[in-house]
Amino acid sequence: METFVKALNTVEKEFDKLSKTPQSESLMRFASLLGELEGGLRELVQRMTKKEILIIIDKLKGGEELTTGEDALLKLWIVGDAEHYSKLENNYEDWANELKRLVNGICSLKGKELDIDLAMHLRALIYDATRVMDDLIYFTQHKERLERFIEVAEELDREERAHLVRILEQKLNSERF
């Protein structure tokens, strides 16, 4: 708990510094700090639930049914990040509207004479649209990953159980998985 509080204090302190002088280097350092914190939290959750996940692995290998709680823990380990991100994210509509605005801006220029200024303006619009698309794609991929897991997890066949066992064992044995 003390380490967690210390990490959040570091985030707060570094964000305060970043807010005063936002530069690409300080933004990248802050992103790295957040990435380290996220990875540490993932590993913490895995350590906290390792005993239960080992039981789930044995049940999957043996073809046994999982309890409701075990199903929930399996879901947490496989797509918990996607589920929580999908619930938390609230900018999807903003991104979709921004993309629509940018595409309309791009398309509104089709009757214009293409010169250097217009080409550069179009490049800027396209660059911004691509950036917004990255956010839309990231969100959609997480949502679809969650939906696929829920659909497949309804009735696991032997091959799917073996695949889940491999994923869980990789997660148990890797710091970055």
Short mmCIF file of C-alpha atoms in Angstrom, two decimals:
data_model
loop_
_atom_site.label_atom_id
_atom_site.label_comp_id
_atom_site.label_asym_id
_atom_site.label_seq_id
_atom_site.Cartn_x
_atom_site.Cartn_y
_atom_site.Cartn_z
CA MET A 1 0.00 0.00 0.00
CA GLU A 2 2.84 2.36 0.86
CA THR A 3 4.43 1.73 -2.55
CA PHE A 4 1.12 2.47 -4.26
CA VAL A 5 0.70 5.79 -2.41
CA LYS A 6 4.30 6.68 -3.22
CA ALA A 7 3.70 5.93 -6.92
CA LEU A 8 0.58 8.12 -6.99
CA ASN A 9 2.48 10.91 -5.24
CA THR A 10 5.14 10.64 -7.95
CA VAL A 11 2.47 10.83 -10.66
CA GLU A 12 0.98 13.92 -9.02
CA LYS A 13 4.37 15.61 -8.64
CA GLU A 14 5.48 14.83 -12.20
CA PHE A 15 2.15 15.99 -13.62
CA ASP A 16 2.46 19.29 -11.75
CA LYS A 17 5.91 19.77 -13.30
CA LEU A 18 4.61 18.77 -16.71
CA SER A 19 1.68 21.19 -16.49
CA LYS A 20 4.06 24.11 -15.99
CA THR A 21 6.33 23.32 -18.94
CA PRO A 22 4.73 20.84 -21.36
CA GLN A 23 7.41 19.73 -23.81
CA SER A 24 7.65 16.56 -25.85
CA GLU A 25 10.45 15.14 -23.71
CA SER A 26 8.59 15.72 -20.44
CA LEU A 27 5.39 14.31 -21.97
CA MET A 28 7.25 11.16 -23.01
CA ARG A 29 8.76 10.79 -19.54
CA PHE A 30 5.31 11.14 -18.00
CA ALA A 31 3.88 8.57 -20.43
CA SER A 32 6.69 6.21 -19.43
CA LEU A 33 5.91 6.76 -15.75
CA LEU A 34 2.23 5.95 -16.33
CA GLY A 35 3.21 2.87 -18.34
CA GLU A 36 5.39 1.63 -15.49
CA LEU A 37 2.57 2.20 -13.00
CA GLU A 38 0.08 0.35 -15.21
CA GLY A 39 2.47 -2.58 -15.59
CA GLY A 40 3.06 -2.68 -11.86
CA LEU A 41 -0.67 -2.73 -11.19
CA ARG A 42 -1.18 -5.54 -13.71
CA GLU A 43 1.55 -7.57 -11.98
CA LEU A 44 0.04 -6.79 -8.57
CA VAL A 45 -3.38 -8.09 -9.63
CA GLN A 46 -1.73 -11.21 -11.03
CA ARG A 47 0.19 -11.82 -7.80
CA MET A 48 -2.95 -11.25 -5.71
CA THR A 49 -4.94 -13.80 -7.71
CA LYS A 50 -2.21 -16.30 -8.64
CA LYS A 51 -3.42 -19.02 -6.27
CA GLU A 52 -6.95 -18.90 -7.68
CA ILE A 53 -5.75 -18.77 -11.29
CA LEU A 54 -3.66 -21.91 -10.75
CA ILE A 55 -6.85 -23.69 -9.64
CA ILE A 56 -8.61 -22.38 -12.75
CA ILE A 57 -5.77 -23.66 -14.96
CA ASP A 58 -6.10 -27.12 -13.40
CA LYS A 59 -9.88 -27.06 -13.94
CA LEU A 60 -9.47 -25.96 -17.57
CA LYS A 61 -6.94 -28.73 -18.17
CA GLY A 62 -9.27 -31.26 -16.54
CA GLY A 63 -12.35 -30.13 -18.45
CA GLU A 64 -14.11 -29.17 -15.23
CA GLU A 65 -16.77 -26.48 -15.03
CA LEU A 66 -15.74 -23.15 -13.52
CA THR A 67 -17.76 -21.43 -10.83
CA THR A 68 -19.23 -18.00 -11.47
CA GLY A 69 -16.42 -16.44 -9.45
CA GLU A 70 -13.81 -18.39 -11.39
CA ASP A 71 -15.40 -17.30 -14.67
CA ALA A 72 -15.16 -13.70 -13.48
CA LEU A 73 -11.50 -14.11 -12.51
CA LEU A 74 -10.69 -15.75 -15.85
CA LYS A 75 -12.36 -12.83 -17.61
CA LEU A 76 -10.36 -10.40 -15.45
CA TRP A 77 -7.08 -12.04 -16.41
CA ILE A 78 -7.84 -12.28 -20.13
CA VAL A 79 -9.83 -9.12 -20.90
CA GLY A 80 -10.10 -7.22 -17.61
CA ASP A 81 -8.09 -4.34 -19.04
CA ALA A 82 -10.40 -4.06 -22.04
CA GLU A 83 -13.53 -4.28 -19.89
CA HIS A 84 -12.44 -1.57 -17.47
CA TYR A 85 -11.10 0.68 -20.25
CA SER A 86 -14.36 0.33 -22.21
CA LYS A 87 -16.40 1.31 -19.15
CA LEU A 88 -14.13 4.23 -18.29
CA GLU A 89 -13.66 5.79 -21.71
CA ASN A 90 -16.16 8.56 -22.39
CA ASN A 91 -14.66 10.41 -25.39
CA TYR A 92 -15.81 8.09 -28.19
CA GLU A 93 -18.59 10.41 -29.37
CA ASP A 94 -16.23 13.39 -29.23
CA TRP A 95 -13.69 11.50 -31.34
CA ALA A 96 -16.37 10.41 -33.84
CA ASN A 97 -17.63 14.00 -34.14
CA GLU A 98 -14.08 15.32 -34.55
CA LEU A 99 -13.39 12.77 -37.27
CA LYS A 100 -16.60 13.77 -39.04
CA ARG A 101 -15.60 17.44 -38.85
CA LEU A 102 -12.15 16.69 -40.25
CA VAL A 103 -13.45 14.47 -43.08
CA ASN A 104 -16.03 17.14 -43.96
CA GLY A 105 -13.19 19.68 -44.01
CA ILE A 106 -11.15 17.44 -46.30
CA CYS A 107 -14.07 16.76 -48.64
CA SER A 108 -15.09 20.43 -48.77
CA LEU A 109 -11.83 21.18 -50.57
CA LYS A 110 -12.44 18.89 -53.56
CA GLY A 111 -13.48 21.72 -55.88
CA LYS A 112 -10.45 23.88 -55.04
CA GLU A 113 -7.33 24.35 -57.14
CA LEU A 114 -4.58 22.28 -55.55
CA ASP A 115 -1.58 24.43 -54.72
CA ILE A 116 1.14 24.19 -52.08
CA ASP A 117 -0.89 25.91 -49.35
CA LEU A 118 -3.93 23.73 -49.98
CA ALA A 119 -1.78 20.59 -50.09
CA MET A 120 -0.23 21.50 -46.74
CA HIS A 121 -3.65 22.31 -45.26
CA LEU A 122 -4.97 18.94 -46.47
CA ARG A 123 -1.95 17.19 -44.98
CA ALA A 124 -2.68 18.83 -41.62
CA LEU A 125 -6.35 17.78 -41.75
CA ILE A 126 -5.38 14.23 -42.70
CA TYR A 127 -2.74 14.09 -39.98
CA ASP A 128 -5.29 15.19 -37.39
CA ALA A 129 -7.89 12.73 -38.72
CA THR A 130 -5.33 9.92 -38.47
CA ARG A 131 -4.61 10.86 -34.85
CA VAL A 132 -8.32 10.76 -34.02
CA MET A 133 -8.62 7.44 -35.85
CA ASP A 134 -5.92 6.01 -33.56
CA ASP A 135 -8.13 6.74 -30.54
CA LEU A 136 -11.23 5.29 -32.23
CA ILE A 137 -9.35 2.17 -33.30
CA TYR A 138 -7.82 1.64 -29.85
CA PHE A 139 -11.22 1.88 -28.15
CA THR A 140 -12.97 -0.29 -30.73
CA GLN A 141 -10.30 -3.00 -30.56
CA HIS A 142 -10.66 -3.23 -26.78
CA LYS A 143 -14.44 -3.36 -26.99
CA GLU A 144 -14.36 -6.04 -29.70
CA ARG A 145 -11.79 -8.09 -27.77
CA LEU A 146 -14.09 -8.06 -24.74
CA GLU A 147 -17.13 -9.01 -26.85
CA ARG A 148 -15.24 -11.90 -28.52
CA PHE A 149 -14.13 -13.26 -25.16
CA ILE A 150 -17.64 -13.12 -23.74
CA GLU A 151 -18.99 -14.92 -26.81
CA VAL A 152 -16.31 -17.63 -26.79
CA ALA A 153 -16.34 -18.10 -23.01
CA GLU A 154 -20.00 -19.17 -23.08
CA GLU A 155 -19.03 -22.71 -24.08
CA LEU A 156 -15.35 -23.55 -24.20
CA ASP A 157 -14.30 -26.57 -26.23
CA ARG A 158 -11.12 -28.52 -25.52
CA GLU A 159 -9.02 -26.48 -27.96
CA GLU A 160 -10.24 -23.16 -26.52
CA ARG A 161 -9.54 -24.38 -22.99
CA ALA A 162 -6.00 -25.36 -24.02
CA HIS A 163 -5.51 -21.94 -25.61
CA LEU A 164 -6.67 -20.18 -22.44
CA VAL A 165 -4.33 -22.34 -20.36
CA ARG A 166 -1.41 -21.29 -22.59
CA ILE A 167 -2.34 -17.61 -22.23
CA LEU A 168 -2.71 -17.86 -18.46
CA GLU A 169 0.59 -19.70 -18.10
CA GLN A 170 2.33 -17.07 -20.26
CA LYS A 171 0.88 -14.36 -18.05
CA LEU A 172 2.11 -16.18 -14.96
CA ASN A 173 5.62 -16.50 -16.36
CA SER A 174 6.06 -13.09 -17.97
CA GLU A 175 6.52 -9.63 -16.50
CA ARG A 176 5.08 -7.93 -19.58
CA PHE A 177 2.09 -10.10 -20.45
#
